[in-house]
Amino acid sequence: MQKIGFPEMKSLDQIRSMAAGSAKNLSSFSSRPPHDSVSSGNFSNLKFTAENLLKEQVSMESDLELANSKLKKSRDHILALEEKLQNAFNDNAKLRVMQKEDEKLWRGMESKFSSTKTLCDQLTETLQHLASQVQEAEKDKEFFESKFSTSAEVIDSLKQQMQDLSLRLGAAEENIKSREKQLEELRLEKEQNENSYLSEQCRTATLLKEKDATITNSEAAIAEAKANIENLNFQIEKVRLELTSKEDEAKYLVGVKENLEQEKMDIQLNADNLSEKLINSDQEVKKLEGFVHSLATELHELDKKNLAFMENFDKLNVLYGTHLMLLEKDRDLSSDRAQRLFNQLQGEFLTVTFQKEALQSSGNELYEQREELKKAKESLVSQLVEERCSARQAIEKLESEAKCLVSKNAETEAVIAKLKEETEALLENLRASENKTEDLMQKLSLSELESKENYEKLQADAQRKAEDMEILQKESQSNQLRVHILSEEVNQLQSVIEDKELLIHQCKENEKMLYQKSTEDKELLAAAETKLVEAKKQYALMLENKQLELSRHLKELSQRNDQAINDIRRKYDDEKQEIINAEKEKVEKVTEDFSTKYDKELSDCKILTTRKEHESREFNLKAKHDEELRQTQIQAETELTERITTLRNEHDVQLKAFKCQYEDECKKLQEELDLQRSKEVTQRALLQMQWRVMSDKPPEEQEVSSRKEYSVSSVKVRAPRPASKRSQHITVIQDGDEQVARREYEVETNDGRTTKRRKTGGTVMFEEPRRRSTRITPKAKTPRSIAKVAAIRSNPPRSANNLGDLFSEGSLNPYADDPYAFY
C-alpha cells in the first residue's frame, strides 16, 4: 500500500495493535480486584474510551471497506479507461495514417482527374476533327463513286472497242494467214515457172545444138548455095524486116521483164518493211517486258502493303485482346478503392492516346494516299482520254493498214491490260482505304467506349470483329486469287509473246531463204538474159504465148483474192454483231451486280449510323453513371471525415471527463486519509493521557502487575499469530537478550536512545528503533501496483473482535515501549 500511495494504513495497524494491548490490560485489570475508588474510576473511563474507540474503529473499518471497494471500482474503471485510451490512441494513430493516405490518394485523384479531363477534351477535339475528316472523306467517296461510275462506263466502252479491235485483229490475222497461204501458192507457182523455165532452157539448148548442126550443114552447103545467094539476099532483106519487128517484140519483152523486176523490188521492199516492223515489234516486246516487270514490282508493293495491313490488323486485334483483359480486371476490381480504378483508367487512357496517335498517323497516311490516288486518277483520266483518241486513230489506221495490226494490237493489249490492272488496283486501294477509314473510326469510338461497356456487348463486338476478320480474310483471299489470276495472265502473255517471237524468227528465216532464192534467181536471170539475147529471134512466139498465159493466171488470182476478201468481210461483220450482243448482255449483268452492291452498301451504312447513335447514347449514360459514382464517393469521403472529427472530439471530451473524475476521486481519498490521520493523532493523545493517569499507582503494585502481565503478554507474543504486513518491522527481544539489574535498567526509546532508570530488579526489553513513516507521494498506477493492491485486498487486516484482541495487537499495549511504566 505504501507503493500505491497509502502509507497511513501502517498507522491504522498500529492503532489496532495498541487497542489490542489496551484490551489485554483491561482484562488483566478486570481479573484483579480493585484496591480503591480511583482505580475503579479510571477503569470505567478507560472502558468507556475503549468502547468509543471500538465503535470508531468499527466505523473506520466500514469506511475503509467502502473506500477499498470504491478504490477497487475506481481502479477497475481506470484500467478500462486506460485500455480504452490505448485503443483510442491506436485508433487515432490508424485514423491519422489513413487520413494521410486518403489525403495523398485524394491529391493523386485530383491530379488524375485534371489529367483525364484534359485528355477527354483533347479526345473530343480529335473526335470532332475526325468527324469532319470523315464527312470530307464521305464527300470524296461520293465524288469518287460518281467518277468511278463514269470511268466504269468509259472502261466498258473501251472494253467493247477492244473486243472489236480483237475481232478485227483476229480477222486481220486470218487475212494474214490467207495472204501467207497465197504467198505460198505463189511461191509454188514460181517454182513451177522456174522449173518450166529450166525445161525451156534445156529445150533451147537442144535447139541451139541442132541449129549449130544446121549451121555447119549450112556452111557446108554455102559453097553449094553461092549460086543461090542473090535469091537468098532478097530473102534476107525480108528476114531483116521480120527481125526488126521481132526486135521490137523483144524490147517489149524486156520492158515486161523490167516490170517483173520492179515487182520483185517491191516485194523486197515489203520484206524490208516487214523486217523493220519485226524489229519494232521486238522493241515493243521489250517494252512490254519492262511493263510486266513494273507490274511485278507493283504487285510486290501491293503484297507488302497487304502484309503491313495484316500486321496492323493483328496489332489491333492484340490491343483489342488486351483491352478485353483490362475490362475483365475492371469488372473484378470494381469494388476496390478509387486509386486502383484511376490507375487502370490512366493506363487505358495512355493506350488510347497511343492508339489515337497511331490512328492519326494512319489517317494522315490515308489522306496522303487519297491525294495520291486523286492525282493518279486525274493522270489516268487524261491518259484514258489520250489513249481513247489514240485508240480511235489506231482503229482507223487498222482499217486502212491491215499489215500494222500485229504491233498495234500488242500495244493496245498492253495498254488495256495496264489500264485494267491499274483500275483494279485503284478500286482495291479505294475499297481498302474506305474499309480502313471505317474500321479506324469504329475502333476509335470503341477504344473510347470500351473501358465503360459491359461484358455482353464486348462479346457481341468480339463476334462482330471476328466476322469482320473473316470478311477481311475472304477479301485477302480474293485479292490473292486476283493476283494469282493476274500472274497467270502475265504468264499467258509471256507465252504469247514467246510464240510471236518464234513466228517472227521463222518469218526472218523465211525472208532469208527468199533473199537467197532471189539472189539465185538474179544469177539465173543474168544467165538467161545472156542466153535470151542470143535467142530473141527464136523465142519471141514462145514469150508471147507465155505472157498470155501469165495474164490469164494473174486475172484468176486477182479474182480469187477478191472473193476471199469478200468472204472474210462477211465473216468479220457476222462475228462483230455476235460479239456486240454478248457484250451488251455482259454490261446488263454488270449493271445489275453494281446495283445490288450499292444497295448492300447503303444498308450497311444505315446499320453503322444506327450503331453510332446507340453507342453515343451508351456513352452519355455511362458518363452520367460515372458522375454519380464520383459524387457518391465525394459524399462518402466527406461523411468519413466528419465522423472522424466527431469521434475525435467525443473521445477528447470523454478523456477530459475521466481525468476530472479521477482527480476528484483522488482528492476525496486524500481528504479521507487526512481525516483518518487526524483521528489517529487524537487517539494517541488520549492514550498518552490515560497512561499518565494509570502511572499514579504505587511502584510495587506496578512492578508486580507488570511482571504478571508481561509473562502473559510474552506468552501471547511468542505464540504464533497472524501478523499484518505493516507490523512486521516491530520485533520483540526474547530472554537471551535480557539484562538483570537491581537498581538500574536501560530502555531504548522511540528515537533510538537508551535511558537508565533505577529499579530493584526486573527485566529490560530492547526494541529496534522505529522507522519514521514518511508520506510518500502517490505514484503512477502500473500493472504491478494494481496486482499488489489486489493481493492486499484478498488478505484484508484482521479486525479486533473484542477488547482483549484490540489491546493484544501491540499498538495499544502500554508495555510495548516500556514494560516498567507502572512501577
mmCIF file of C-alpha atoms in Angstrom, residues 198-467:
data_model
loop_
_atom_site.group_PDB
_atom_site.id
_atom_site.type_symbol
_atom_site.label_atom_id
_atom_site.label_comp_id
_atom_site.label_asym_id
_atom_site.label_seq_id
_atom_site.Cartn_x
_atom_site.Cartn_y
_atom_site.Cartn_z
ATOM 1 C CA LEU A 198 14.605 -24.561 -166.814
ATOM 2 C CA SER A 199 12.934 -27.111 -169.045
ATOM 3 C CA GLU A 200 12.548 -24.474 -171.716
ATOM 4 C CA GLN A 201 16.203 -23.526 -171.303
ATOM 5 C CA CYS A 202 17.110 -27.168 -171.844
ATOM 6 C CA ARG A 203 14.919 -27.220 -174.910
ATOM 7 C CA THR A 204 16.553 -24.029 -176.174
ATOM 8 C CA ALA A 205 19.969 -25.576 -175.588
ATOM 9 C CA THR A 206 18.994 -28.624 -177.599
ATOM 10 C CA LEU A 207 17.587 -26.380 -180.267
ATOM 11 C CA LEU A 208 20.794 -24.375 -180.289
ATOM 12 C CA LYS A 209 22.763 -27.546 -180.701
ATOM 13 C CA GLU A 210 20.525 -28.591 -183.505
ATOM 14 C CA LYS A 211 20.871 -25.175 -185.066
ATOM 15 C CA ASP A 212 24.637 -25.342 -184.715
ATOM 16 C CA ALA A 213 24.469 -28.594 -186.558
ATOM 17 C CA THR A 214 22.322 -26.992 -189.161
ATOM 18 C CA ILE A 215 24.802 -24.104 -189.360
ATOM 19 C CA THR A 216 27.592 -26.496 -190.003
ATOM 20 C CA ASN A 217 25.466 -28.150 -192.577
ATOM 21 C CA SER A 218 24.634 -24.750 -193.977
ATOM 22 C CA GLU A 219 28.307 -23.784 -194.147
ATOM 23 C CA ALA A 220 28.910 -26.939 -195.991
ATOM 24 C CA ALA A 221 26.016 -26.078 -198.177
ATOM 25 C CA ILE A 222 27.176 -22.453 -198.617
ATOM 26 C CA ALA A 223 29.519 -23.416 -201.229
ATOM 27 C CA GLU A 224 26.774 -25.224 -202.913
ATOM 28 C CA ALA A 225 24.366 -22.305 -202.348
ATOM 29 C CA LYS A 226 26.578 -19.490 -203.654
ATOM 30 C CA ALA A 227 24.727 -19.642 -206.801
ATOM 31 C CA ASN A 228 21.539 -19.050 -204.987
ATOM 32 C CA ILE A 229 22.991 -16.104 -202.923
ATOM 33 C CA GLU A 230 21.189 -13.442 -204.720
ATOM 34 C CA ASN A 231 17.927 -15.111 -204.088
ATOM 35 C CA LEU A 232 18.896 -15.539 -200.530
ATOM 36 C CA ASN A 233 19.867 -11.874 -200.215
ATOM 37 C CA PHE A 234 16.397 -10.910 -201.249
ATOM 38 C CA GLN A 235 15.062 -13.328 -198.710
ATOM 39 C CA ILE A 236 17.459 -11.973 -196.109
ATOM 40 C CA GLU A 237 16.135 -8.492 -196.553
ATOM 41 C CA LYS A 238 12.696 -9.880 -195.854
ATOM 42 C CA VAL A 239 14.083 -11.650 -192.808
ATOM 43 C CA ARG A 240 15.676 -8.385 -191.638
ATOM 44 C CA LEU A 241 12.371 -6.737 -191.778
ATOM 45 C CA GLU A 242 10.947 -9.599 -189.709
ATOM 46 C CA LEU A 243 13.885 -9.286 -187.302
ATOM 47 C CA THR A 244 13.205 -5.598 -186.790
ATOM 48 C CA SER A 245 9.673 -6.472 -185.903
ATOM 49 C CA LYS A 246 10.934 -9.222 -183.632
ATOM 50 C CA GLU A 247 13.415 -6.829 -182.024
ATOM 51 C CA ASP A 248 10.532 -4.541 -181.260
ATOM 52 C CA GLU A 249 8.784 -7.510 -179.700
ATOM 53 C CA ALA A 250 11.979 -8.352 -177.765
ATOM 54 C CA LYS A 251 12.138 -4.782 -176.444
ATOM 55 C CA TYR A 252 8.532 -5.167 -175.346
ATOM 56 C CA LEU A 253 9.503 -8.391 -173.581
ATOM 57 C CA VAL A 254 12.457 -6.600 -171.938
ATOM 58 C CA GLY A 255 10.075 -3.943 -170.648
ATOM 59 C CA VAL A 256 7.868 -6.714 -169.297
ATOM 60 C CA LYS A 257 10.947 -8.213 -167.676
ATOM 61 C CA GLU A 258 11.831 -4.882 -166.146
ATOM 62 C CA ASN A 259 8.296 -4.610 -164.787
ATOM 63 C CA LEU A 260 8.701 -8.048 -163.239
ATOM 64 C CA GLU A 261 11.989 -6.936 -161.724
ATOM 65 C CA GLN A 262 10.274 -3.850 -160.337
ATOM 66 C CA GLU A 263 7.615 -6.080 -158.806
ATOM 67 C CA LYS A 264 10.386 -8.161 -157.274
ATOM 68 C CA MET A 265 11.915 -4.981 -155.870
ATOM 69 C CA ASP A 266 8.535 -4.012 -154.410
ATOM 70 C CA ILE A 267 8.321 -7.428 -152.812
ATOM 71 C CA GLN A 268 11.794 -6.949 -151.356
ATOM 72 C CA LEU A 269 10.799 -3.516 -150.055
ATOM 73 C CA ASN A 270 7.738 -5.091 -148.458
ATOM 74 C CA ALA A 271 10.003 -7.717 -146.943
ATOM 75 C CA ASP A 272 12.291 -4.957 -145.602
ATOM 76 C CA ASN A 273 9.276 -3.170 -144.170
ATOM 77 C CA LEU A 274 8.207 -6.389 -142.549
ATOM 78 C CA SER A 275 11.690 -6.824 -141.087
ATOM 79 C CA GLU A 276 11.539 -3.263 -139.723
ATOM 80 C CA LYS A 277 8.137 -3.965 -138.289
ATOM 81 C CA LEU A 278 9.515 -7.107 -136.717
ATOM 82 C CA ILE A 279 12.305 -5.034 -135.175
ATOM 83 C CA ASN A 280 9.716 -2.564 -133.896
ATOM 84 C CA SER A 281 7.679 -5.448 -132.547
ATOM 85 C CA ASP A 282 10.823 -6.716 -130.781
ATOM 86 C CA GLN A 283 11.234 -3.303 -129.206
ATOM 87 C CA GLU A 284 7.589 -3.283 -128.221
ATOM 88 C CA VAL A 285 8.004 -6.735 -126.757
ATOM 89 C CA LYS A 286 10.903 -5.419 -124.691
ATOM 90 C CA LYS A 287 8.723 -2.523 -123.589
ATOM 91 C CA LEU A 288 6.034 -5.000 -122.656
ATOM 92 C CA GLU A 289 8.588 -6.979 -120.682
ATOM 93 C CA GLY A 290 9.566 -3.779 -118.837
ATOM 94 C CA PHE A 291 5.907 -3.072 -118.230
ATOM 95 C CA VAL A 292 5.481 -6.631 -116.949
ATOM 96 C CA HIS A 293 8.433 -6.078 -114.612
ATOM 97 C CA SER A 294 6.875 -2.830 -113.394
ATOM 98 C CA LEU A 295 3.616 -4.705 -112.857
ATOM 99 C CA ALA A 296 5.517 -7.331 -110.896
ATOM 100 C CA THR A 297 7.093 -4.616 -108.730
ATOM 101 C CA GLU A 298 3.680 -3.048 -108.206
ATOM 102 C CA LEU A 299 2.281 -6.440 -107.264
ATOM 103 C CA HIS A 300 5.184 -6.873 -104.845
ATOM 104 C CA GLU A 301 4.443 -3.471 -103.341
ATOM 105 C CA LEU A 302 0.787 -4.398 -103.074
ATOM 106 C CA ASP A 303 1.804 -7.596 -101.296
ATOM 107 C CA LYS A 304 3.934 -5.530 -98.916
ATOM 108 C CA LYS A 305 1.021 -3.184 -98.285
ATOM 109 C CA ASN A 306 -1.241 -6.159 -97.707
ATOM 110 C CA LEU A 307 1.271 -7.613 -95.230
ATOM 111 C CA ALA A 308 1.565 -4.260 -93.455
ATOM 112 C CA PHE A 309 -2.212 -4.029 -93.304
ATOM 113 C CA MET A 310 -2.425 -7.551 -91.874
ATOM 114 C CA GLU A 311 0.250 -6.702 -89.303
ATOM 115 C CA ASN A 312 -1.617 -3.565 -88.296
ATOM 116 C CA PHE A 313 -4.794 -5.583 -88.095
ATOM 117 C CA ASP A 314 -3.047 -8.174 -85.912
ATOM 118 C CA LYS A 315 -1.759 -5.386 -83.679
ATOM 119 C CA LEU A 316 -5.255 -4.003 -83.401
ATOM 120 C CA ASN A 317 -6.527 -7.482 -82.504
ATOM 121 C CA VAL A 318 -3.806 -7.772 -79.851
ATOM 122 C CA LEU A 319 -4.768 -4.368 -78.491
ATOM 123 C CA TYR A 320 -8.389 -5.428 -78.504
ATOM 124 C CA GLY A 321 -7.499 -8.592 -76.556
ATOM 125 C CA THR A 322 -5.510 -6.580 -74.022
ATOM 126 C CA HIS A 323 -8.405 -4.194 -73.756
ATOM 127 C CA LEU A 324 -10.784 -7.074 -73.065
ATOM 128 C CA MET A 325 -8.436 -8.298 -70.328
ATOM 129 C CA LEU A 326 -8.343 -4.842 -68.798
ATOM 130 C CA LEU A 327 -12.127 -4.629 -68.864
ATOM 131 C CA GLU A 328 -12.433 -8.014 -67.122
ATOM 132 C CA LYS A 329 -9.982 -6.800 -64.493
ATOM 133 C CA ASP A 330 -12.023 -3.623 -64.099
ATOM 134 C CA ARG A 331 -15.178 -5.679 -63.549
ATOM 135 C CA ASP A 332 -13.398 -7.876 -60.989
ATOM 136 C CA LEU A 333 -11.860 -4.863 -59.224
ATOM 137 C CA SER A 334 -14.928 -2.592 -59.318
ATOM 138 C CA SER A 335 -15.303 -2.958 -55.505
ATOM 139 C CA ASP A 336 -11.725 -1.767 -54.827
ATOM 140 C CA ARG A 337 -10.657 1.733 -53.993
ATOM 141 C CA ALA A 338 -10.648 4.701 -56.327
ATOM 142 C CA GLN A 339 -6.871 4.633 -56.643
ATOM 143 C CA ARG A 340 -6.779 1.305 -58.485
ATOM 144 C CA LEU A 341 -9.618 2.389 -60.717
ATOM 145 C CA PHE A 342 -7.829 5.573 -61.619
ATOM 146 C CA ASN A 343 -4.557 3.731 -62.205
ATOM 147 C CA GLN A 344 -6.289 1.372 -64.591
ATOM 148 C CA LEU A 345 -8.088 4.279 -66.247
ATOM 149 C CA GLN A 346 -4.790 6.082 -66.600
ATOM 150 C CA GLY A 347 -3.253 3.032 -68.255
ATOM 151 C CA GLU A 348 -6.242 2.751 -70.536
ATOM 152 C CA PHE A 349 -6.033 6.433 -71.367
ATOM 153 C CA LEU A 350 -2.360 6.014 -72.199
ATOM 154 C CA THR A 351 -3.198 3.136 -74.527
ATOM 155 C CA VAL A 352 -5.978 5.234 -76.037
ATOM 156 C CA THR A 353 -3.578 8.117 -76.570
ATOM 157 C CA PHE A 354 -1.088 5.797 -78.230
ATOM 158 C CA GLN A 355 -3.854 4.341 -80.388
ATOM 159 C CA LYS A 356 -5.034 7.851 -81.129
ATOM 160 C CA GLU A 357 -1.567 8.873 -82.249
ATOM 161 C CA ALA A 358 -1.297 5.723 -84.351
ATOM 162 C CA LEU A 359 -4.732 6.365 -85.842
ATOM 163 C CA GLN A 360 -3.847 9.980 -86.541
ATOM 164 C CA SER A 361 -0.673 8.873 -88.299
ATOM 165 C CA SER A 362 -2.615 6.253 -90.234
ATOM 166 C CA GLY A 363 -5.287 8.853 -91.040
ATOM 167 C CA ASN A 364 -2.610 11.219 -92.316
ATOM 168 C CA GLU A 365 -1.166 8.395 -94.390
ATOM 169 C CA LEU A 366 -4.612 7.600 -95.750
ATOM 170 C CA TYR A 367 -5.159 11.270 -96.543
ATOM 171 C CA GLU A 368 -1.839 11.353 -98.399
ATOM 172 C CA GLN A 369 -2.766 8.142 -100.203
ATOM 173 C CA ARG A 370 -6.113 9.691 -101.089
ATOM 174 C CA GLU A 371 -4.402 12.721 -102.575
ATOM 175 C CA GLU A 372 -2.018 10.446 -104.444
ATOM 176 C CA LEU A 373 -4.970 8.433 -105.697
ATOM 177 C CA LYS A 374 -6.671 11.638 -106.835
ATOM 178 C CA LYS A 375 -3.565 12.635 -108.739
ATOM 179 C CA ALA A 376 -3.213 9.150 -110.170
ATOM 180 C CA LYS A 377 -6.865 9.155 -111.088
ATOM 181 C CA GLU A 378 -6.563 12.510 -112.864
ATOM 182 C CA SER A 379 -3.461 11.275 -114.692
ATOM 183 C CA LEU A 380 -5.320 8.072 -115.549
ATOM 184 C CA VAL A 381 -8.301 10.033 -116.817
ATOM 185 C CA SER A 382 -6.020 12.133 -119.001
ATOM 186 C CA GLN A 383 -4.225 9.006 -120.103
ATOM 187 C CA LEU A 384 -7.543 7.323 -120.814
ATOM 188 C CA VAL A 385 -8.689 10.285 -122.900
ATOM 189 C CA GLU A 386 -5.424 10.355 -124.789
ATOM 190 C CA GLU A 387 -5.411 6.617 -125.193
ATOM 191 C CA ARG A 388 -9.004 6.718 -126.311
ATOM 192 C CA CYS A 389 -8.100 9.193 -129.032
ATOM 193 C CA SER A 390 -5.064 7.151 -129.928
ATOM 194 C CA ALA A 391 -7.231 4.022 -129.925
ATOM 195 C CA ARG A 392 -9.660 5.675 -132.315
ATOM 196 C CA GLN A 393 -6.800 6.706 -134.562
ATOM 197 C CA ALA A 394 -5.392 3.202 -134.274
ATOM 198 C CA ILE A 395 -8.777 1.740 -135.205
ATOM 199 C CA GLU A 396 -8.965 3.988 -138.266
ATOM 200 C CA LYS A 397 -5.409 3.127 -139.162
ATOM 201 C CA LEU A 398 -6.083 -0.580 -138.592
ATOM 202 C CA GLU A 399 -8.966 -0.391 -141.004
ATOM 203 C CA SER A 400 -6.663 1.215 -143.592
ATOM 204 C CA GLU A 401 -3.435 -0.550 -142.670
ATOM 205 C CA ALA A 402 -4.049 -4.232 -142.012
ATOM 206 C CA LYS A 403 -0.322 -5.022 -142.070
ATOM 207 C CA CYS A 404 0.436 -2.938 -138.885
ATOM 208 C CA LEU A 405 -2.242 -4.684 -136.795
ATOM 209 C CA VAL A 406 0.167 -7.050 -135.069
ATOM 210 C CA SER A 407 2.323 -4.355 -133.478
ATOM 211 C CA LYS A 408 -0.567 -2.056 -132.641
ATOM 212 C CA ASN A 409 -2.582 -4.958 -131.291
ATOM 213 C CA ALA A 410 0.244 -5.737 -128.884
ATOM 214 C CA GLU A 411 0.440 -2.095 -127.834
ATOM 215 C CA THR A 412 -3.300 -1.793 -127.277
ATOM 216 C CA GLU A 413 -3.429 -5.100 -125.403
ATOM 217 C CA ALA A 414 -0.590 -3.952 -123.156
ATOM 218 C CA VAL A 415 -2.233 -0.594 -122.545
ATOM 219 C CA ILE A 416 -5.597 -2.231 -121.869
ATOM 220 C CA ALA A 417 -4.053 -4.748 -119.513
ATOM 221 C CA LYS A 418 -2.235 -1.939 -117.746
ATOM 222 C CA LEU A 419 -5.413 0.089 -117.512
ATOM 223 C CA LYS A 420 -7.366 -2.893 -116.213
ATOM 224 C CA GLU A 421 -4.745 -3.668 -113.604
ATOM 225 C CA GLU A 422 -4.438 -0.045 -112.583
ATOM 226 C CA THR A 423 -8.201 0.372 -112.345
ATOM 227 C CA GLU A 424 -8.493 -2.850 -110.354
ATOM 228 C CA ALA A 425 -5.627 -1.765 -108.126
ATOM 229 C CA LEU A 426 -7.226 1.644 -107.658
ATOM 230 C CA LEU A 427 -10.581 0.080 -106.873
ATOM 231 C CA GLU A 428 -8.967 -2.304 -104.404
ATOM 232 C CA ASN A 429 -6.982 0.502 -102.813
ATOM 233 C CA LEU A 430 -10.094 2.654 -102.542
ATOM 234 C CA ARG A 431 -12.056 -0.191 -101.037
ATOM 235 C CA ALA A 432 -9.212 -0.943 -98.654
ATOM 236 C CA SER A 433 -8.884 2.729 -97.733
ATOM 237 C CA GLU A 434 -12.651 3.006 -97.179
ATOM 238 C CA ASN A 435 -12.626 -0.146 -95.105
ATOM 239 C CA LYS A 436 -9.636 1.156 -93.197
ATOM 240 C CA THR A 437 -11.271 4.508 -92.526
ATOM 241 C CA GLU A 438 -14.477 2.828 -91.388
ATOM 242 C CA ASP A 439 -12.553 0.345 -89.257
ATOM 243 C CA LEU A 440 -10.425 3.104 -87.772
ATOM 244 C CA MET A 441 -13.432 5.232 -86.929
ATOM 245 C CA GLN A 442 -15.196 2.278 -85.378
ATOM 246 C CA LYS A 443 -12.089 1.385 -83.438
ATOM 247 C CA LEU A 444 -11.676 4.973 -82.230
ATOM 248 C CA SER A 445 -15.208 5.033 -80.918
ATOM 249 C CA LEU A 446 -14.782 1.581 -79.466
ATOM 250 C CA SER A 447 -11.432 2.461 -77.861
ATOM 251 C CA GLU A 448 -13.040 5.473 -76.161
ATOM 252 C CA LEU A 449 -16.102 3.489 -75.049
ATOM 253 C CA GLU A 450 -14.648 0.032 -74.431
ATOM 254 C CA SER A 451 -13.462 0.998 -70.926
ATOM 255 C CA LYS A 452 -17.095 1.611 -69.962
ATOM 256 C CA GLU A 453 -19.022 -1.068 -71.847
ATOM 257 C CA ASN A 454 -20.499 -4.255 -70.391
ATOM 258 C CA TYR A 455 -19.208 -7.774 -70.922
ATOM 259 C CA GLU A 456 -22.120 -8.902 -73.092
ATOM 260 C CA LYS A 457 -21.674 -6.022 -75.519
ATOM 261 C CA LEU A 458 -17.974 -6.725 -75.632
ATOM 262 C CA GLN A 459 -18.735 -10.314 -76.599
ATOM 263 C CA ALA A 460 -21.036 -9.035 -79.331
ATOM 264 C CA ASP A 461 -18.314 -6.680 -80.540
ATOM 265 C CA ALA A 462 -15.849 -9.567 -80.460
ATOM 266 C CA GLN A 463 -18.185 -11.651 -82.615
ATOM 267 C CA ARG A 464 -18.651 -8.754 -84.986
ATOM 268 C CA LYS A 465 -14.952 -8.247 -85.218
ATOM 269 C CA ALA A 466 -14.489 -11.967 -85.809
ATOM 270 C CA GLU A 467 -16.953 -11.648 -88.693
#
